[in-house]
Coordinates of C-alpha atoms in Angstrom, one line a residue:
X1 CA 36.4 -72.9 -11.8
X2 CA 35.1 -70.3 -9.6
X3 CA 31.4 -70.8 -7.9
X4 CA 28.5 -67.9 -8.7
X5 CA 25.7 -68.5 -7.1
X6 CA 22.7 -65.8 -8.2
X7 CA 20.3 -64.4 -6.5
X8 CA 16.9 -66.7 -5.4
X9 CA 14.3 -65.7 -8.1
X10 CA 12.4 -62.7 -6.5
X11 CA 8.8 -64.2 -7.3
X12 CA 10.3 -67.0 -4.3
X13 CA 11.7 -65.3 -2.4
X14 CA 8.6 -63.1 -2.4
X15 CA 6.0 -65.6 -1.9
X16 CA 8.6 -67.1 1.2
X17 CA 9.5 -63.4 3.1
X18 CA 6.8 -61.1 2.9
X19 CA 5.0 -58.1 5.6
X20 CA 2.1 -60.7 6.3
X21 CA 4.5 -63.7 7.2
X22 CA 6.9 -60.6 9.4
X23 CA 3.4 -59.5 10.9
X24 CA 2.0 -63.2 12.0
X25 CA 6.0 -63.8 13.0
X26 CA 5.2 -60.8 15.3
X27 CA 2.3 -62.4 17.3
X28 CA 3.6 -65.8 17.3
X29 CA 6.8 -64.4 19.3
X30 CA 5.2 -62.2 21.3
X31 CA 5.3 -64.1 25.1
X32 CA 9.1 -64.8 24.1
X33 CA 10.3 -61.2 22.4
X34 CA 9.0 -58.0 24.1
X35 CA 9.4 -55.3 21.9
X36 CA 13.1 -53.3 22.4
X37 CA 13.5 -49.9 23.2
X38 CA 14.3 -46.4 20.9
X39 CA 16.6 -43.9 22.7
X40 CA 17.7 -40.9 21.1
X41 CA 20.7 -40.3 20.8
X42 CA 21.3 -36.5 21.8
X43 CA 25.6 -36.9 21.2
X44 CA 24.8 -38.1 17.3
X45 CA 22.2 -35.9 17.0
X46 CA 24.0 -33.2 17.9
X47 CA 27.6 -34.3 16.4
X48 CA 25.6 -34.5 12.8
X49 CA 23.2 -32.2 13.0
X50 CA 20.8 -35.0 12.6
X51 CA 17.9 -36.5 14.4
X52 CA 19.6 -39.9 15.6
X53 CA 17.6 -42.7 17.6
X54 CA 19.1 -46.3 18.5
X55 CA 17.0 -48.8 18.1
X56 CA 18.1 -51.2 21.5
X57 CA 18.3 -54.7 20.2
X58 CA 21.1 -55.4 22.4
X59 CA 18.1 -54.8 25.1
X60 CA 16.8 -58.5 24.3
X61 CA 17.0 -61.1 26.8
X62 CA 20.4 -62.8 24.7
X63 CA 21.5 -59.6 24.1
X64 CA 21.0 -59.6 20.2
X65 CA 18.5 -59.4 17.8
X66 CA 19.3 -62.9 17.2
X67 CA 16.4 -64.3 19.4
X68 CA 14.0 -62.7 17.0
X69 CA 14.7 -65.5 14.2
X70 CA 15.5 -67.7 16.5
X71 CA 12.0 -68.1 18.6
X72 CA 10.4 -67.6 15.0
X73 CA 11.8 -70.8 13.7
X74 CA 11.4 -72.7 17.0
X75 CA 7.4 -71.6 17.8
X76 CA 7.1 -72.7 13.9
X77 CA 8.1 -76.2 14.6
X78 CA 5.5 -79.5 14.7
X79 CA 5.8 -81.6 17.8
X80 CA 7.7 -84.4 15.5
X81 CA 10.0 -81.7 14.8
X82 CA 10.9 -80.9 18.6
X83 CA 11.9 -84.6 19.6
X84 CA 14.6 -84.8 16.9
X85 CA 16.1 -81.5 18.4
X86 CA 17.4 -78.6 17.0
X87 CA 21.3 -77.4 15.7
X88 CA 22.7 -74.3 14.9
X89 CA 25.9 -73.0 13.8
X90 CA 26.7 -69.4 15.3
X91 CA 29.4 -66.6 15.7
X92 CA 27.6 -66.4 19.1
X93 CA 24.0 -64.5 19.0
X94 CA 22.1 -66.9 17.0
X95 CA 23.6 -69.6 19.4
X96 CA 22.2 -68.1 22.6
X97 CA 18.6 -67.0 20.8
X98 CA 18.0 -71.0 20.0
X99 CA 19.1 -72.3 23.5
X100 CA 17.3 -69.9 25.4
X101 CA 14.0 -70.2 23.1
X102 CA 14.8 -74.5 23.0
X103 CA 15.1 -74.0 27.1
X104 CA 11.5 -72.2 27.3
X105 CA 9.9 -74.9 24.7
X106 CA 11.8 -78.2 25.7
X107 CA 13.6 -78.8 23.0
X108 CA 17.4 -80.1 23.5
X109 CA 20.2 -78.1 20.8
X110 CA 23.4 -78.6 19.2
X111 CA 25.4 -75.7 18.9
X112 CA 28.5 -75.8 16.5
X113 CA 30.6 -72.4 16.8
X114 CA 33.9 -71.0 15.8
X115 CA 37.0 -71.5 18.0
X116 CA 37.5 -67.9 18.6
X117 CA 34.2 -67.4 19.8
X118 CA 34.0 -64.6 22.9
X119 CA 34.0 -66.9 25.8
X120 CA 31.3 -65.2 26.9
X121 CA 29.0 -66.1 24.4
X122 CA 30.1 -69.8 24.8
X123 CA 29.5 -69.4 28.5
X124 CA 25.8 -68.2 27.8
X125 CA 25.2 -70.8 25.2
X126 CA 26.0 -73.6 27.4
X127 CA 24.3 -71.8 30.5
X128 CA 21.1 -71.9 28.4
X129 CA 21.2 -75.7 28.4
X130 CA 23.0 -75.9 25.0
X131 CA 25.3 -78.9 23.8
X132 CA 28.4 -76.6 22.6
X133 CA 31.1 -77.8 19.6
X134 CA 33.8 -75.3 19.1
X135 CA 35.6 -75.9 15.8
X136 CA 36.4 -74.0 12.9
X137 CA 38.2 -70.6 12.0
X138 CA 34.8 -68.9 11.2
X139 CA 30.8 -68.8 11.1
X140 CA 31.2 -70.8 7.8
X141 CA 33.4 -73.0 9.1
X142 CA 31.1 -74.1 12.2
X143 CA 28.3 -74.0 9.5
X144 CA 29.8 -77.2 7.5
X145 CA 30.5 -79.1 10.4
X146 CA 26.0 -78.3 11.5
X147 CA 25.1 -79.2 8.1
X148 CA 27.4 -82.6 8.3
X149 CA 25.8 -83.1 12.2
X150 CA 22.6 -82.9 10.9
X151 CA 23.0 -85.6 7.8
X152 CA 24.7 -88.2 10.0
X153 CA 22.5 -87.6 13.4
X154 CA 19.4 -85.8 12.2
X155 CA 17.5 -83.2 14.2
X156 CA 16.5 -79.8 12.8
X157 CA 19.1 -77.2 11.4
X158 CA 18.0 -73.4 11.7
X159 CA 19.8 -71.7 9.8
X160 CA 21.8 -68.1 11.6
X161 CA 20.0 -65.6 8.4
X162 CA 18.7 -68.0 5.2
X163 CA 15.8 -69.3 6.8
X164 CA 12.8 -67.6 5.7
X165 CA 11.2 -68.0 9.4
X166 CA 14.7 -66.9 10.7
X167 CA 14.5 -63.7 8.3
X168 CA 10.5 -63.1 9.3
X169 CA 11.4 -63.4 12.6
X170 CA 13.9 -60.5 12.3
X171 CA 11.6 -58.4 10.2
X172 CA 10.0 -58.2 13.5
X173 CA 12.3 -55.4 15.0
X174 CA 11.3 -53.0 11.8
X175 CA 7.3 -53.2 12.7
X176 CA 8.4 -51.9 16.2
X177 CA 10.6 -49.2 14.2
X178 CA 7.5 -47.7 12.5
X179 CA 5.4 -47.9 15.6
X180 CA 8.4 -46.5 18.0
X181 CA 9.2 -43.3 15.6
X182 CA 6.2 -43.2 12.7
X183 CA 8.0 -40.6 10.8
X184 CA 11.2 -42.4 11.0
X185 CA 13.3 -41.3 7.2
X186 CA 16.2 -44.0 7.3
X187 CA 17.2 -46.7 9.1
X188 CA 21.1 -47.8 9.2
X189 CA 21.2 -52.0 9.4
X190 CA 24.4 -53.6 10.6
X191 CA 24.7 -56.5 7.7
X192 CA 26.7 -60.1 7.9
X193 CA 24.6 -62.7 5.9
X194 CA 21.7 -61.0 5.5
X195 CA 18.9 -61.8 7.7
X196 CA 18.1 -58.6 9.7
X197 CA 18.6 -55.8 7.2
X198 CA 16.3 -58.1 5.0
X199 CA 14.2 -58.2 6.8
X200 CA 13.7 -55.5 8.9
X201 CA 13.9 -54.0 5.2
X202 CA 11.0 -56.3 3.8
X203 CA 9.0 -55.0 6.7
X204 CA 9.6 -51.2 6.7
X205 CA 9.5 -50.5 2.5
X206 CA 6.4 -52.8 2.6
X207 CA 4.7 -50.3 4.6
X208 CA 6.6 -47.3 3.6
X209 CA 8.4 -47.3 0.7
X210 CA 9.8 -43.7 1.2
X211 CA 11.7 -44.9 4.0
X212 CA 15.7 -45.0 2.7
X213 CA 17.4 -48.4 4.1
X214 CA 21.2 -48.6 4.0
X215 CA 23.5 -51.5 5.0
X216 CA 26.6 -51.3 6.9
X217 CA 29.1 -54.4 6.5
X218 CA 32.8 -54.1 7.8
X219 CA 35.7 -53.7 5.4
X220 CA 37.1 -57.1 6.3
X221 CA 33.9 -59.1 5.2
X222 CA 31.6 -57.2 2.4
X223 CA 30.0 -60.1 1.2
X224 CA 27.0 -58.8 0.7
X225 CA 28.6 -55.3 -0.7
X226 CA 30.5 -57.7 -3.4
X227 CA 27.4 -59.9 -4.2
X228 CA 25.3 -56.8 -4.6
X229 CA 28.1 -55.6 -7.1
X230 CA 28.4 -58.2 -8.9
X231 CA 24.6 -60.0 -9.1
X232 CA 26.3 -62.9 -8.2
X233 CA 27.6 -64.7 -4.5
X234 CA 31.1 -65.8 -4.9
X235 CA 34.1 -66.9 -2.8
X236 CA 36.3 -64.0 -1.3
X237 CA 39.1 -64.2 0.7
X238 CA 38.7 -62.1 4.1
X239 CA 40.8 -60.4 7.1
X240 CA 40.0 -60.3 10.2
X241 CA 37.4 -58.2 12.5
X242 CA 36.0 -57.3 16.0
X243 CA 32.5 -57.4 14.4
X244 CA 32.9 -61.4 14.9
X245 CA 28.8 -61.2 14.6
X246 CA 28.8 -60.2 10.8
X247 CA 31.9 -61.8 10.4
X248 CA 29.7 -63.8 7.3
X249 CA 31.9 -65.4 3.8
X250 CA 28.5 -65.5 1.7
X251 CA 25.2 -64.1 1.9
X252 CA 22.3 -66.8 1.1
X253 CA 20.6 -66.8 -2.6
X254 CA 17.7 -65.5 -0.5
X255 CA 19.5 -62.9 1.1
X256 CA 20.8 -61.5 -1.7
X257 CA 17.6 -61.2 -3.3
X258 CA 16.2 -59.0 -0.6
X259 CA 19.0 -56.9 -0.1
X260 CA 19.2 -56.3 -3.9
X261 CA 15.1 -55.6 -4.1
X262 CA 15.2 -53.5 -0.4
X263 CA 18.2 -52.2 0.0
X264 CA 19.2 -48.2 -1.3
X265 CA 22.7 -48.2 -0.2
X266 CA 25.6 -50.2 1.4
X267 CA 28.7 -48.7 3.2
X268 CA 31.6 -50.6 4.5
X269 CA 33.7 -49.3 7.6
X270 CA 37.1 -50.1 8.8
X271 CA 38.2 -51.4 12.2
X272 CA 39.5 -48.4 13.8
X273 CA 35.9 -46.8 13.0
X274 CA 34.2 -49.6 14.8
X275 CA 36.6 -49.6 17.7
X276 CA 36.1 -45.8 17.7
X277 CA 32.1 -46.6 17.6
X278 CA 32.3 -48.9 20.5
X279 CA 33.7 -45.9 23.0
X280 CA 31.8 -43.6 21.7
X281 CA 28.3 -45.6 22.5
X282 CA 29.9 -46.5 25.8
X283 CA 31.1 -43.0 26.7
X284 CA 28.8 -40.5 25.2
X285 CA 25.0 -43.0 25.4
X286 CA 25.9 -45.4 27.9
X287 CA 25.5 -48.2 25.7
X288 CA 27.1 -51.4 25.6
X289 CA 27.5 -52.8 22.0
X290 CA 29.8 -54.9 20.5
X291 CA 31.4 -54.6 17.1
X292 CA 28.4 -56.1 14.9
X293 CA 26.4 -53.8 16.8
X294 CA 28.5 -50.7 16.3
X295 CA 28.6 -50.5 13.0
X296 CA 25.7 -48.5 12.5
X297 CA 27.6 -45.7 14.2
X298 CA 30.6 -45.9 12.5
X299 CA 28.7 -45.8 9.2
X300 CA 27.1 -42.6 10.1
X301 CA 29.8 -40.5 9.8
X302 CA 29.8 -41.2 6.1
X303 CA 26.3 -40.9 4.9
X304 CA 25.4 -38.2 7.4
X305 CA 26.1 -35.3 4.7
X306 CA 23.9 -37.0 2.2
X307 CA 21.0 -37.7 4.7
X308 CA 21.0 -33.8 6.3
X309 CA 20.4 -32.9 2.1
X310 CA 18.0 -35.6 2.1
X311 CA 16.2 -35.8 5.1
X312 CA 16.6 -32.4 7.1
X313 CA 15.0 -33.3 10.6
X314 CA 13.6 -36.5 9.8
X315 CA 14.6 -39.4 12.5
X316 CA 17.2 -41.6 11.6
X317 CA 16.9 -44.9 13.2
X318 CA 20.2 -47.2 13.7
X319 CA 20.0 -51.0 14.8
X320 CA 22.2 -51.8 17.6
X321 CA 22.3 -55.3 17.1
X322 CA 23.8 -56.7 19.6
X323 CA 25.9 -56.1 23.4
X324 CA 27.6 -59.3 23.8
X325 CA 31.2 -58.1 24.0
X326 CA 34.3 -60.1 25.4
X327 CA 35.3 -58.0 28.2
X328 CA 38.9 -58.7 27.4
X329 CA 38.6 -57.4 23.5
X330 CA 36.9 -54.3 25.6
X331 CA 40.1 -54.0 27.5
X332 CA 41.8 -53.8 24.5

């Protein structure tokens, strides 16, 4: 019998995820998470005929987005939570945000991630202070073997994008959207489980409704794209991808729920248009982004018709999520 799994009720996930919980995330995070850079992108711009700005995430200390949720969660914690520790599964970005945020606060972590994790995100976990466990073919994979950790040793599991502090804590990067570019039309969200495009999404409509949000997952994992389809999360079987950092089996009930309330659109691209995204950020803007946080790029070139009919010159705002590449898939 095959597993479906719907959507958390909207009046919880509501109550849970929410522009006050994103706003107070915002102060609480502050001395850990400066705000990230816009740059606008004149080669995009001008390739499109659109008014393209990159919103820097990959600028963050850990190079991802990921220490948003991350220092969120941590600064959240009572002190009885802190001496039990925290663990974390992770593709890689989630696993550097918790070390480097445990490091600052004195808290010791557990970090289970896939085997084929970029070295160089192991290398920057464990630098961080992090206890490292590679295992697993996947995020999913390194997820069972946290959740297992945690029932047989205890300490605190923070979850990579269910988490509603993780999720608030993310929102964050969408209240410095509308204060970078105001007028700002539509943003362009690289999406794996779930957490950033909801919400940075929760954040944004909550203020501005008008504001068009679309989702970009990669052709070998749409998760989210099938859930949303469907109403319903269920197993898929997947190929594989250089987006390793959205790389995600199944979106979270709570996910789900925002995505399916926030979201206006969700595109999928292939691997040869995230490869092709990478250069181009590299060559053209100078930018150093790594498949999750391509994608955004590699969307554009699909919806950019729709938004010149809808938009005109309105900014369009893309996350780059992340710049931790292996230098050796780079190579490649």
């Amino acid at each position: 019998m095959i597993e479906k799994t719907p959507p958390l009720p909207w009046e919880i996930t509501s109550k849970e995820v929410n522009l006050e919980e994103i706003q107070a995330a915002s102060k609480r995070i502050s001395s850990i998470v400066p705000p990230t850079p816009v740059s606008r992108s004149i080669f995009q711009s001008d390739l499109h005929s659109l008014n393209v700005w990159l919103k820097l995430e990959n600028f963050n200390v850990t190079g991802s987005f990921k220490i948003r949720g991350a220092a969120n969660s941590l600064t959240s914690l009572m002190k009885e939570d802190m001496a039990s520790g925290v663990i974390a599964a992770s593709a890689g970005n989630h696993a550097q945000g918790i070390a480097y945020v445990s490091k600052i606060l004195g808290i010791k972590s557990k970090i289970f991630m896939p085997e084929r994790t970029p070295l160089n995100k192991v290398e920057a976990t464990r630098a961080q202070g992090a206890e490292v466990i590679l295992n697993g073919a996947i995020y999913d994979d390194a997820f069972t073997l946290a959740q297992a950790e945690q029932k047989s040793s205890g300490g605190l599991l923070v979850h990579a994008f269910s988490d509603a502090a993780t999720i608030n804590g993310q929102g964050t990067a969408g209240l410095e959207i509308l204060q970078q570019i105001p007028n700002v039309g539509a943003v362009i969200i690289p999406v794996g489980g779930g957490g950033l495009c909801g919400g940075v999404a929760c954040a944004i409509k909550s203020i501005n409704p008008k504001v068009k949000i679309i989702g970009v997952q990669t052709k070998s994992f749409p998760a989210m794209k099938s859930a949303r389809d469907s109403g319903f999360i269920e197993p898929m079987v997947f190929g594989t991808t250089i987006a390793d950092g959205i790389a995600v089996k199944r979106p979270s009930p709570r996910t789900l729920s925002l995505s399916l309330k926030y979201v206006d659109e969700l595109v999928t691209v292939s691997e040869d248009e995230i490869a092709a995204s990478i250069m181009s950020l590299m060559e053209k803007d100078h930018i150093l982004a790594e498949g999750a946080g391509a994608v955004g790029i590699a969307a554009l070139q699909n919806v950019a018709a729709n938004l010149r009919k809808e938009l005109g010159s309105e900014p369009i705002c893309i996350i780059i999520s992340g710049g931790n590449i292996d230098v050796t898939l780079l190579s490649r």
